[in-house]
Structures are given as structure tokens and as C-alpha cells.
mmCIF file of C-alpha atoms and ligand atoms in Angstrom:
data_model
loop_
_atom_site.group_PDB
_atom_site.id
_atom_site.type_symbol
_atom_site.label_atom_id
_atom_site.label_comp_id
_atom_site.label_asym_id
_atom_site.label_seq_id
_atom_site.Cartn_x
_atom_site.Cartn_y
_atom_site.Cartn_z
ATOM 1 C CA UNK A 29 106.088 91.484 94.134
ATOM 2 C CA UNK A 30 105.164 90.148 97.961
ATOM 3 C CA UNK A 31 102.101 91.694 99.442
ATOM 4 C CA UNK A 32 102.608 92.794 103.095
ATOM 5 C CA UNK A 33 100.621 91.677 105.698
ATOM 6 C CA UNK A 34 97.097 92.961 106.209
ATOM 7 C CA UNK A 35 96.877 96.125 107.229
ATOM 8 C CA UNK A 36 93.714 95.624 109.544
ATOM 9 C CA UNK A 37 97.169 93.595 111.906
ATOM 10 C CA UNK A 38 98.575 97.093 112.572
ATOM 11 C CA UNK A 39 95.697 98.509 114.916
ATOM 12 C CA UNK A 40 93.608 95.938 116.173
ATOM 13 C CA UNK A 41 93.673 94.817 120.090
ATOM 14 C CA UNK A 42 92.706 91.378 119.379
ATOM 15 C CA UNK A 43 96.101 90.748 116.854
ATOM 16 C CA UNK A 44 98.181 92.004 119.583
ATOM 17 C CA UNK A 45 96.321 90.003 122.215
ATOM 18 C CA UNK A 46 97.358 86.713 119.920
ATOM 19 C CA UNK A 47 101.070 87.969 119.063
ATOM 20 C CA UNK A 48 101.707 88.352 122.760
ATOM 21 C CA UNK A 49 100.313 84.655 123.647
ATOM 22 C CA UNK A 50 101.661 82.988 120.202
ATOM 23 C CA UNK A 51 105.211 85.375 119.610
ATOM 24 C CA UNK A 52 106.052 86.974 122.825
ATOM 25 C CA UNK A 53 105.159 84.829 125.697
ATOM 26 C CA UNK A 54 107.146 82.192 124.228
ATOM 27 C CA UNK A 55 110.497 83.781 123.681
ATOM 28 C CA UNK A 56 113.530 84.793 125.125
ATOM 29 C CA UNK A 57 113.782 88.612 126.135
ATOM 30 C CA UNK A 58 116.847 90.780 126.701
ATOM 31 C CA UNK A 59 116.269 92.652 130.048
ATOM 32 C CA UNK A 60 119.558 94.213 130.803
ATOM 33 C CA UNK A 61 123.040 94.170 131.451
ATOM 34 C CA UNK A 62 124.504 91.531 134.316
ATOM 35 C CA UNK A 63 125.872 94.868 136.435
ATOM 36 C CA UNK A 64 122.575 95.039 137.370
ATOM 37 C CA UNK A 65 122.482 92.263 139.743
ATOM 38 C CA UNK A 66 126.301 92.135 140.159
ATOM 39 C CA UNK A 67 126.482 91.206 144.085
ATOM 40 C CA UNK A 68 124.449 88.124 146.154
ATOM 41 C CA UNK A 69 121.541 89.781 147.235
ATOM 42 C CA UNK A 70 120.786 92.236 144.412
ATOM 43 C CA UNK A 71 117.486 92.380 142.693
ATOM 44 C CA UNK A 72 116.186 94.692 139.423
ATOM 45 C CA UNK A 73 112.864 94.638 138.142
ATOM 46 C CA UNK A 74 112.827 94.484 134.598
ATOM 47 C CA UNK A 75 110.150 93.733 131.354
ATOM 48 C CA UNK A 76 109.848 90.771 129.163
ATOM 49 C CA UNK A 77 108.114 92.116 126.319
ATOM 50 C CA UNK A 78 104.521 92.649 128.367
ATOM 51 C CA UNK A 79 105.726 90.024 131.503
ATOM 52 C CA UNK A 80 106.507 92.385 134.501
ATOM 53 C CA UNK A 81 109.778 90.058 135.964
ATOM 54 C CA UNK A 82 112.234 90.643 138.755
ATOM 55 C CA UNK A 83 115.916 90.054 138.519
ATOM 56 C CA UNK A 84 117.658 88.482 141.930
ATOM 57 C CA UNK A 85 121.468 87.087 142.483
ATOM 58 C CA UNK A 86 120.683 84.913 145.588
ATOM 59 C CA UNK A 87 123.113 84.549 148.636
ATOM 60 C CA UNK A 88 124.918 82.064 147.131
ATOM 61 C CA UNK A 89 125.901 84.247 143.578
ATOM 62 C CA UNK A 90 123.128 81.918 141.447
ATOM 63 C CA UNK A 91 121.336 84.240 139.350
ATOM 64 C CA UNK A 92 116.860 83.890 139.659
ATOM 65 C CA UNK A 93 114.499 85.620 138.269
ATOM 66 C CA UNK A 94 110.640 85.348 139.011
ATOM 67 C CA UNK A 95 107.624 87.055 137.793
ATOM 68 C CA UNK A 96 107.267 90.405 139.765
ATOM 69 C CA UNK A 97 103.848 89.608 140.782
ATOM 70 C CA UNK A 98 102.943 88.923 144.565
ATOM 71 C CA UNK A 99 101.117 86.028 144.966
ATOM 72 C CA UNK A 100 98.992 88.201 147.137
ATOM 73 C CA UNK A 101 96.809 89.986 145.175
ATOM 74 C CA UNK A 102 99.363 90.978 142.285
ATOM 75 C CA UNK A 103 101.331 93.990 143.084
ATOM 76 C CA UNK A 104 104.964 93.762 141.857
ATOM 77 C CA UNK A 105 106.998 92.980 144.588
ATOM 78 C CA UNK A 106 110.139 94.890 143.384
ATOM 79 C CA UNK A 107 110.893 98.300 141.822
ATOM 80 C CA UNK A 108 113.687 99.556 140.526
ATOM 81 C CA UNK A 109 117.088 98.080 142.100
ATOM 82 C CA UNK A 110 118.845 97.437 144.716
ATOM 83 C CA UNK A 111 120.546 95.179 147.433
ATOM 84 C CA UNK A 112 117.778 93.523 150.457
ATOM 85 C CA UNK A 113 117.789 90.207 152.033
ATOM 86 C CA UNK A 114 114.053 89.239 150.777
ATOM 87 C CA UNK A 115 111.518 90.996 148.508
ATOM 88 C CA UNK A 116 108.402 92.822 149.924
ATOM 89 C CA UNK A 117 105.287 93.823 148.272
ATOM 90 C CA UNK A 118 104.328 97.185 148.972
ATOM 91 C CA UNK A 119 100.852 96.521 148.898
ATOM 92 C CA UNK A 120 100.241 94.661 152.231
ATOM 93 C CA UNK A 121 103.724 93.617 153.151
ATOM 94 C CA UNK A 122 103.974 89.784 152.023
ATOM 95 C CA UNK A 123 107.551 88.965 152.235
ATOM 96 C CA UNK A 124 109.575 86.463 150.240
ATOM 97 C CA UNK A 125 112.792 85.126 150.011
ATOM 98 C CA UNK A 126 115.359 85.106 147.470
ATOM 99 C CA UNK A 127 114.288 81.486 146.404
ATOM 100 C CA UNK A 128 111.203 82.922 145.382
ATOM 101 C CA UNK A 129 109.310 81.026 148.769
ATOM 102 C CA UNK A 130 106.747 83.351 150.759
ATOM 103 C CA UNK A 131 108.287 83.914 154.152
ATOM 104 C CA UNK A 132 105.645 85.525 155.757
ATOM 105 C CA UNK A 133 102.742 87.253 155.366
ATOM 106 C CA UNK A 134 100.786 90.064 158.168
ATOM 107 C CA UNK A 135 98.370 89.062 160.108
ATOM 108 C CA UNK A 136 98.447 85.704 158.610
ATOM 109 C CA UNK A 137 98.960 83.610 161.498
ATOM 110 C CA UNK A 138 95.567 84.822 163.676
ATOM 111 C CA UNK A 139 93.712 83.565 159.896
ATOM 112 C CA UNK A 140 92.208 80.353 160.415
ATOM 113 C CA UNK A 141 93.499 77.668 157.676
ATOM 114 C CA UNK A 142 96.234 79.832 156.155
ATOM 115 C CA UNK A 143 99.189 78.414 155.289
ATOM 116 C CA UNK A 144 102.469 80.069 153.725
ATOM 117 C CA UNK A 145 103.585 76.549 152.343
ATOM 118 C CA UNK A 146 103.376 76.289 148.804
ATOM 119 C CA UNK A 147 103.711 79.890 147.985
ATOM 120 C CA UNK A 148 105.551 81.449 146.163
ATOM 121 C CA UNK A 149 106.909 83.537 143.108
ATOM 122 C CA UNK A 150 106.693 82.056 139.880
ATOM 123 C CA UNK A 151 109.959 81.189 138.320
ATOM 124 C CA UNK A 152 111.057 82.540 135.128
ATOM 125 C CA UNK A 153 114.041 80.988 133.300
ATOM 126 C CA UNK A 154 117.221 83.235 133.094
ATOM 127 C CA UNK A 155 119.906 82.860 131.181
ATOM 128 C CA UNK A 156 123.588 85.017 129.872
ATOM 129 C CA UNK A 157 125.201 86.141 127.301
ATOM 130 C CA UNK A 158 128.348 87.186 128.602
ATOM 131 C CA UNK A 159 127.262 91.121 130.388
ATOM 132 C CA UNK A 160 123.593 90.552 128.399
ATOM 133 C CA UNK A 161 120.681 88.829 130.434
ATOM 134 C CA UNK A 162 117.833 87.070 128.913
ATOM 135 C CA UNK A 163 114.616 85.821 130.526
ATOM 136 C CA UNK A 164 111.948 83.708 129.108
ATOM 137 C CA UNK A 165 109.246 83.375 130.829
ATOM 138 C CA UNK A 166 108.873 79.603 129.377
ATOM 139 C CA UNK A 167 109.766 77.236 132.388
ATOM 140 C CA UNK A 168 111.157 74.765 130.027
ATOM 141 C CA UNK A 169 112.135 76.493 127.066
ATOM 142 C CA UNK A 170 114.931 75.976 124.538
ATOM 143 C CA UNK A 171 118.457 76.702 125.796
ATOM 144 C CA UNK A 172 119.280 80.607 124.736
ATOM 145 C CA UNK A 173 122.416 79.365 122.884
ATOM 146 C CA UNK A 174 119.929 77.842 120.628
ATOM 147 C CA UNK A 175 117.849 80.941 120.384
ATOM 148 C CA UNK A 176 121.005 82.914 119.499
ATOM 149 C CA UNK A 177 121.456 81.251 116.532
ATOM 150 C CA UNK A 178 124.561 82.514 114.932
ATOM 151 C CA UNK A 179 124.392 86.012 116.684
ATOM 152 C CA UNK A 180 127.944 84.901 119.013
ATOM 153 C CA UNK A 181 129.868 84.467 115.897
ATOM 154 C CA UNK A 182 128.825 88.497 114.616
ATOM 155 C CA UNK A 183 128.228 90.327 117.669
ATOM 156 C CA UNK A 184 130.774 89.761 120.614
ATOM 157 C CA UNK A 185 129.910 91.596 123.680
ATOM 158 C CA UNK A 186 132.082 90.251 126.514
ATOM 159 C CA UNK A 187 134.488 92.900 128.041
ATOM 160 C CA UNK A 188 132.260 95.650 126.965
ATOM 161 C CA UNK A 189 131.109 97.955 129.480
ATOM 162 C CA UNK A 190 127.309 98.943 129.927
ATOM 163 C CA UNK A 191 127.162 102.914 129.503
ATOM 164 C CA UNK A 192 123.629 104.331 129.803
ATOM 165 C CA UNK A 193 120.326 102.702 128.493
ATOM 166 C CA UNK A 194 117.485 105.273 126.308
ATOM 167 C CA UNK A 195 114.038 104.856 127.040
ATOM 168 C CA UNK A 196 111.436 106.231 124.487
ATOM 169 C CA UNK A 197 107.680 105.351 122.907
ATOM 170 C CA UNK A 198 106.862 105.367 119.809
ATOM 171 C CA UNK A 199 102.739 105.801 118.160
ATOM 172 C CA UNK A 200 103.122 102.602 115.994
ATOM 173 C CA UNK A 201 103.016 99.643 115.709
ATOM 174 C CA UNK A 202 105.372 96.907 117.100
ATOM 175 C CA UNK A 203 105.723 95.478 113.524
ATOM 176 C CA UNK A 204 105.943 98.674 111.740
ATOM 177 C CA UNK A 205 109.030 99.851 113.972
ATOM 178 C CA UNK A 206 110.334 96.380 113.127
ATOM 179 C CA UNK A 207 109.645 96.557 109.319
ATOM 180 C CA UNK A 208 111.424 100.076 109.638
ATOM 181 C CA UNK A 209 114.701 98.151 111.102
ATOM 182 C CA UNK A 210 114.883 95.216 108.755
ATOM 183 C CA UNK A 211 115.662 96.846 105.424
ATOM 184 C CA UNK A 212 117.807 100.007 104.198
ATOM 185 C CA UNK A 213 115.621 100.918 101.147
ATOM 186 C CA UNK A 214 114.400 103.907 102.825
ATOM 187 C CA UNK A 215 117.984 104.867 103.704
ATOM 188 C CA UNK A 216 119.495 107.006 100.930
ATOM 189 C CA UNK A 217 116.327 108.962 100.845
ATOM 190 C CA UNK A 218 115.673 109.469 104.772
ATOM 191 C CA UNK A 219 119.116 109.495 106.216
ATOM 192 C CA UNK A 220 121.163 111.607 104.555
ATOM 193 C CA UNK A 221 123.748 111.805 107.449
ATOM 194 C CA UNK A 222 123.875 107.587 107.867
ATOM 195 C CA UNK A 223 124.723 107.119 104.171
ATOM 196 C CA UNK A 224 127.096 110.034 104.235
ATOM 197 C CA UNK A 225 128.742 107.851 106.929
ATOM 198 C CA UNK A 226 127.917 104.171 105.674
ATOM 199 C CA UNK A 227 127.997 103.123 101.925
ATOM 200 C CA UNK A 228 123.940 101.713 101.824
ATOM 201 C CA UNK A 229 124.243 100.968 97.434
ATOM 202 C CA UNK A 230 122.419 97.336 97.169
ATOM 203 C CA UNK A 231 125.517 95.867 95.676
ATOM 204 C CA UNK A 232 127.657 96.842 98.641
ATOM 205 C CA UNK A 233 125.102 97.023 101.711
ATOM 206 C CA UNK A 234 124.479 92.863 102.652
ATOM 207 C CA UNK A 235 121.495 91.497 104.094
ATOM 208 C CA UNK A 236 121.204 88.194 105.848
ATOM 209 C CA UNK A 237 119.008 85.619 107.061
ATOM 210 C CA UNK A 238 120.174 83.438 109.443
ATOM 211 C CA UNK A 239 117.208 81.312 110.659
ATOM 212 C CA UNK A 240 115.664 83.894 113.120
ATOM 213 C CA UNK A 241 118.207 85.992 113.102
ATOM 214 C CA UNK A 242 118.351 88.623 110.021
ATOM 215 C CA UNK A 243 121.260 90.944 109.741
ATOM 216 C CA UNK A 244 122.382 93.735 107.460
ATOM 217 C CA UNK A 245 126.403 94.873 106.718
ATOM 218 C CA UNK A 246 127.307 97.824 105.508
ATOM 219 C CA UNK A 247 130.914 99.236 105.653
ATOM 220 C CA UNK A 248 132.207 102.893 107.133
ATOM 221 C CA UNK A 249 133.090 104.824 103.415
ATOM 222 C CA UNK A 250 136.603 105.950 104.769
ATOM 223 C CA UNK A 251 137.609 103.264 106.131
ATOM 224 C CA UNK A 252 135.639 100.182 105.123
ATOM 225 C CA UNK A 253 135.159 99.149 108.478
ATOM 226 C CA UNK A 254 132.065 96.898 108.935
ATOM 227 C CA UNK A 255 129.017 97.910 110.890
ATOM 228 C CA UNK A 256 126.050 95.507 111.232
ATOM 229 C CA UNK A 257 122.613 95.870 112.679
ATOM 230 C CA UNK A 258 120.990 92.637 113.647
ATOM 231 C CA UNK A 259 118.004 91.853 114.546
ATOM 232 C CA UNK A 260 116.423 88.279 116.402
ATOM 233 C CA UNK A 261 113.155 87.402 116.181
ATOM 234 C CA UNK A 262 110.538 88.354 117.414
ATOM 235 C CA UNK A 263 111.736 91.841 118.571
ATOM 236 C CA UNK A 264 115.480 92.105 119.482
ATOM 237 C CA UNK A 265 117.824 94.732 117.737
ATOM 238 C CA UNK A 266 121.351 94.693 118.284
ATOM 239 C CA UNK A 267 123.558 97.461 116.457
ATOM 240 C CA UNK A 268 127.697 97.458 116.330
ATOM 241 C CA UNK A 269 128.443 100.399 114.854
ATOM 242 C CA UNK A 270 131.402 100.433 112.455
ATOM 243 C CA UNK A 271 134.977 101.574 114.600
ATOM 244 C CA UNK A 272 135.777 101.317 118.132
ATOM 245 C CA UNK A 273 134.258 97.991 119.933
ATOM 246 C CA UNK A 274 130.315 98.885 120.703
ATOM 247 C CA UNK A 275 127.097 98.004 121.040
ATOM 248 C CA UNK A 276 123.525 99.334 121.292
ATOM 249 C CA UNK A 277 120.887 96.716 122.008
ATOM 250 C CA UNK A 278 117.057 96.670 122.843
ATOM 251 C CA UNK A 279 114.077 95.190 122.214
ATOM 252 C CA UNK A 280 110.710 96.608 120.476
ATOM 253 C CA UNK A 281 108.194 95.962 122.829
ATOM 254 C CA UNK A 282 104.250 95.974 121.726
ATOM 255 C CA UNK A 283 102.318 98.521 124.444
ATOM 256 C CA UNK A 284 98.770 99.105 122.586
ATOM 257 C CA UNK A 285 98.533 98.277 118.871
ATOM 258 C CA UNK A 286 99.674 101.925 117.981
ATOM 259 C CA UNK A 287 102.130 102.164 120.521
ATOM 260 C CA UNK A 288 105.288 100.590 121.036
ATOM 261 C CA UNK A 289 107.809 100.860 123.878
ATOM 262 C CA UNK A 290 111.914 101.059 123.076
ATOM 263 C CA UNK A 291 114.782 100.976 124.822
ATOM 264 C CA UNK A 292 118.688 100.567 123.635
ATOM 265 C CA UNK A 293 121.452 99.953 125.915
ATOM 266 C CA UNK A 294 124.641 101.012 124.993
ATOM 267 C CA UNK A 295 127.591 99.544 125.176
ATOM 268 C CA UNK A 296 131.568 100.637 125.158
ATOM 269 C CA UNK A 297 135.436 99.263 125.472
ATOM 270 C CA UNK A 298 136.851 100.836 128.895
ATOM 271 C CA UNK A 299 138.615 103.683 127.730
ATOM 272 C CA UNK A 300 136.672 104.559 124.402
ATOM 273 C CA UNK A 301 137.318 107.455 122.471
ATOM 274 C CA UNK A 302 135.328 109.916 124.305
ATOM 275 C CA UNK A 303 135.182 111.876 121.252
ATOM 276 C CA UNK A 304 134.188 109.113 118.636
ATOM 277 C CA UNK A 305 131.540 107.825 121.240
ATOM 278 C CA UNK A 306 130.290 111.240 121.157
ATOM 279 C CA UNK A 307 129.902 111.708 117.197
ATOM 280 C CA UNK A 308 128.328 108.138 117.022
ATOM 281 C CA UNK A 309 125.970 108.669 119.676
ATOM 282 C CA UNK A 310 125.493 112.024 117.602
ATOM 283 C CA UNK A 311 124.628 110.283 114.494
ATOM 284 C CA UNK A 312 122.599 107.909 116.203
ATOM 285 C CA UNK A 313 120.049 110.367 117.596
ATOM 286 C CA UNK A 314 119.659 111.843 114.284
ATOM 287 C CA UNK A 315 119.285 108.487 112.258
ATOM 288 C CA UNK A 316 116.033 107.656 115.049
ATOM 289 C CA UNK A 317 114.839 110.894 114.737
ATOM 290 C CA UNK A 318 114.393 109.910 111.310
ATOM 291 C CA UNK A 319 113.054 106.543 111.716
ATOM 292 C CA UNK A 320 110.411 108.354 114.511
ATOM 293 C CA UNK A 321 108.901 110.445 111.731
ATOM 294 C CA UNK A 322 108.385 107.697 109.424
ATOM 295 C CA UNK A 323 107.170 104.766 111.637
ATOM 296 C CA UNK A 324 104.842 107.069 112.970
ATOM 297 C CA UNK A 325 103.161 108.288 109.926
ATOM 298 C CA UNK A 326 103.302 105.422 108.312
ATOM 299 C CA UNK A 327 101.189 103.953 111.170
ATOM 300 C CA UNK A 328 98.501 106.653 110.402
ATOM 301 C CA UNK A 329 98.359 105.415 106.550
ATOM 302 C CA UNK A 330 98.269 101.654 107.756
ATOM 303 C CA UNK A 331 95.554 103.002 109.660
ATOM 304 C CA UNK A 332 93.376 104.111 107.765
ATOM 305 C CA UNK A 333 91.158 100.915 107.522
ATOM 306 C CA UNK A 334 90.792 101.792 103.469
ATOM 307 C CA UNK A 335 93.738 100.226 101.803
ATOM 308 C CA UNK A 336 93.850 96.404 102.433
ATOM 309 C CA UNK A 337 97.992 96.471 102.386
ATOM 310 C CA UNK A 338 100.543 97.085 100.538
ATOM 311 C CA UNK A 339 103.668 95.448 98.417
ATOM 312 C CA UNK A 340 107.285 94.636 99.358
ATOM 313 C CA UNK A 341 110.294 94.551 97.155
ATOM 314 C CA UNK A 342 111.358 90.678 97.019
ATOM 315 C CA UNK A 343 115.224 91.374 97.173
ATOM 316 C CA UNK A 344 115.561 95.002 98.917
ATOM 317 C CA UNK A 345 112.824 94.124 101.513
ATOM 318 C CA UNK A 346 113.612 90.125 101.680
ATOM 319 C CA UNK A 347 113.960 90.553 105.401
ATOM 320 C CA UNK A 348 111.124 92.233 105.807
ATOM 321 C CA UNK A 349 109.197 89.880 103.923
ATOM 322 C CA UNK A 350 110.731 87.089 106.374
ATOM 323 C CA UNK A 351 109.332 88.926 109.233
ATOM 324 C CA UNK A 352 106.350 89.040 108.012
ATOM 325 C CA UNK A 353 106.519 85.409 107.187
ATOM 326 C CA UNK A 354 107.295 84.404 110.701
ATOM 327 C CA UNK A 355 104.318 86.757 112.096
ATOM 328 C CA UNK A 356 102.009 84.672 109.627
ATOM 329 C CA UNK A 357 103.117 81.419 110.725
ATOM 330 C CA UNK A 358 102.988 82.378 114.291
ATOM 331 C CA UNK A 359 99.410 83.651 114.320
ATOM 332 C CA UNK A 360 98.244 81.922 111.432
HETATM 333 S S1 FES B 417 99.339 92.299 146.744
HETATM 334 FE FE1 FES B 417 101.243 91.892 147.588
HETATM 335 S S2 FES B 417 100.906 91.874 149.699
HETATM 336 FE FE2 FES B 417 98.959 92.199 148.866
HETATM 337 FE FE1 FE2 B 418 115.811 103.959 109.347
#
């Protein structure tokens, strides 16, 4: 048997301080569907993991993003979405343009020695994958393809349409809501309605690693259709449920060591079965009602700050024990 990781990782400040500079800050993020910056001169402010970023299609249709901190005195300098010529901070009303350049600045001119040259927002590298946008806020970092791994050959979501995107916190950890995703142990015994639904026996229910990219397959009982929930590292899930075309994808995003951010974006065919999307979207609800309960007491027994850790199962748990792997290396 594995031993997890410590325990003392799941509520201490200075951990997550070093898993955002070592895990997050280098990595590509998921921020949203391309609709959201459709026409030139559209902007969305968005998150990558902690890194407050702004979205922008410039007059010419090229696709930007910077980070969504004025150079000013570090107000964002977008909110929410929308369609404007330039970007201005609400603060004291430093303007840029779409190119990131500042373009002027109140009061600026009577200032002796001030000069808007040379400022401006800092770049953040964008990239797609066909509706899905990714930011890292790397300037150089490795092409996304590369990131993706083997994700395009599983998960294919061009010609899906973006429906609605659901927001919630949860009071644990990052890792723990992670751990929760990566293995289907705790299904038969916490969701009753999923395995109803999906058959989750070990010899039928596959799990996967891929380099960063662990996945688990388990097919619809009635029909044998194959869902799969994947997840890249450090903190990307992306489920297709079994049926129709679909997809629901998010990332698990660290706010305080006991409390972690979510969001899941889902995603139909035009012209979906209003009814199935209902039922799954149903079922759905249900199964992370479930999976709120546990992560979050299980986050007040890793708390405790009495019991060192704990043990994994090497072959029902193997992707957890990769995660866990990859969270040692990185802060190791
Ligand atoms: S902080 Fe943006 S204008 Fe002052
Ligand atoms: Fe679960």
C-alpha cells in the first residue's frame, strides 16, 4: 500500500503559496469558451487558476489576452464582457489599447517626466482548442497541443455549443477535490444514482494514465455507450457523459488552503435532446452533491493536524497516487 501525501499539505498557506508558484503559474488554464470574445473588439475578464487575465479579439480578429492588472496602481482594467475600442481602469481612468499599449493616462501630461511609452499590459499567451480557450500566463511556454497530450484523440469538442457555465466553492482543499475526481472507489458506495446509470465494477470501469492526462471509462448499463471523465494536470476536469455529443469542463482552482473555487461549462450538439440534457444535468447535480459532502468532511479529518496521512489502494487509486506523485515532484 502507497501512503498519501502528508496531511499537514491540505491546510497550510505556505504549501499553497509554493503549488501556485511551482504547479499553477506555470501551466496552461482553461478560461472559457471562444463565444466569449467572438467579434474584433470584444474583451472578457477571466481567471487563470489565481492570475486575474483579460480576454480581447483585437480589430483585426487576432485573439490577446493580458493580465487584468493596470499598470497604474493594479486595479483590473476589465470586468465582465463586452465590446469597447480600448480598456479603462476604473480606478483613475488609464486607458489602453487593444495591443495591450497605455494610450493615455489623466492628468498625465501637466506631470513633469512622465511618459506613456513603454507601458503597458502584460501579455499572457493564449491559445484554442477548437470553442475552448486556454491561457498561460508563461510568455514562452510549451505549445498547448503539447500540453493536451492525447486529450484531442478522447474528447472532441468542435461543433459543440457552449450552454451555461456553474459557479460554486467548495471548504477543501484543491487536492482533496482532485483526489475525489481521479478514482471511482468511492462510487458504488456514495452514488447510488451514477452506478445505477454507469457500470463502475473494477473489471469493467478503465482508468488511464496518459502522461499528464489521467482518464477513467465507464460504459452507460443499457446501452454500453462510453462515458469518460478526464482530467489534465494540474487541475483541469473534462467530463463527456455517455449519449448525445457533450461536454462539461472546468478547472479546480486553489482559493485558501480549505477552500477551493469550481466552475464547469457545459457543453451541447445544436438541437440536443432537451429532455436527455435535462435528466443528465439531473444526475449531474446529484452525483456533486455527493462529492460536496465528502470532499468537505474529509477536509475536516485531513485537518485535524493528528494523523500524519493516510494509505491509497495501488490499483483502484493508481491515479490518485499519480497525482500525488506529480504534486511531490513539483514541490519537492
Ligand atoms: S489603478 Fe488603474 S488607473 Fe489607477
Ligand atoms: Fe464522486
Amino acid at each position: 500500500m502507497d501512503q498519501t501525501l502528508p496531511w499537514a499539505w491540505y491546510a497550510d498557506p505556505e504549501q499553497l503559496r509554493r503549488e501556485r508558484e511551482l504547479i499553477f503559474s506555470p501551466s496552461w488554464h482553461y478560461v472559457g469558451h471562444a463565444g466569449l470574445v467572438a467579434e474584433p473588439g470584444s474583451y472578457a475578464a477571466a481567471q487563470a487558476g489565481h492570475v486575474p487575465v483579460v480576454l480581447v479579439r483585437d480589430g483585426e480578429g487576432t485573439l490577446r489576452a493580458y493580465l487584468n492588472v493596470c499598470r497604474h496602481r493594479g486595479h483590473p482594467v476589465a470586468e465582465g464582457a463586452g465590446r469597447r475600442e480600448s480598456l479603462q481602469c476604473r480606478y483613475h481612468g488609464w486607458t489602453y489599447g487593444l495591443d495591450g499599449a497605455l494610450r493615455a493616462a489623466p492628468r498625465s501630461g501637466s506631470e513633469p517626466g512622465f511618459d506613456l511609452d513603454g507601458i503597458a499590459l502584460r501579455p499572457v499567451s493564449v491559445d484554442t482548442w477548437g470553442p475552448l480557450v486556454f491561457l498561460n500566463p508563461s510568455l514562452e511556454p510549451p505549445p498547448l497541443r503539447e500540453a493536451l497530450g492525447p486529450l484531442p484523440e478522447a474528447v472532441a469538442p468542435d461543433g459543440l455549443e457552449f450552454r451555461f457555465r456553474d459557479d460554486f466553492e467548495l471548504s477543501a482543499n484543491w487536492k482533496v477535490v482532485c483526489e475525489n475526481y481521479l478514482e471511482c472507489y468511492h462510487c458504488a458506495i456514495a452514488h447510488p444514482g451514477f452506478s445505477r446509470l454507469v457500470d463502475v465494477s473494477p473489471d469493467v470501469y478503465r482508468l488511464e494514465a496518459d502522461g499528464l492526462v489521467f482518464s477513467q471509462f465507464g460504459p452507460e448499463r443499457d446501452t454500453g455507450a462510453l462515458g469518460s471523465f478526464h482530467f489534465l494536470w494540474p487541475n483541469l476536469t473534462l467530463n463527456v457523459w455517455p449519449g448525445e455529443p457533450n461536454l462539461s469542463i472546468g478547472p479546480v482552482v486553489p482559493l485558501d488552503p480549505a477552500r477551493t473555487g469550481r466552475y464547469l461549462d457545459y457543453f451541447f450538439a445544436p438541437g440536443a435532446d432537451e429532455e436527455w440534457v435535462r435528466e443528465l444535468l439531473e444526475l449531474d447535480g446529484q452525483v456533486g452533491r455527493e462529492d460536496r459532502a465528502l470532499v468537505e468532511a474529509v477536509q475536516l479529518g485531513v485537518s485535524s493536524g493528528l494523523v500524519e496521512d493516510g494509505r491509497l489502494l495501488p490499483e483502484s487509486e493508481q491515479l490518485v497516487a499519480r497525482f500525488q506523485e506529480l504534486v511531490r515532484q513539483a514541490v519537492g
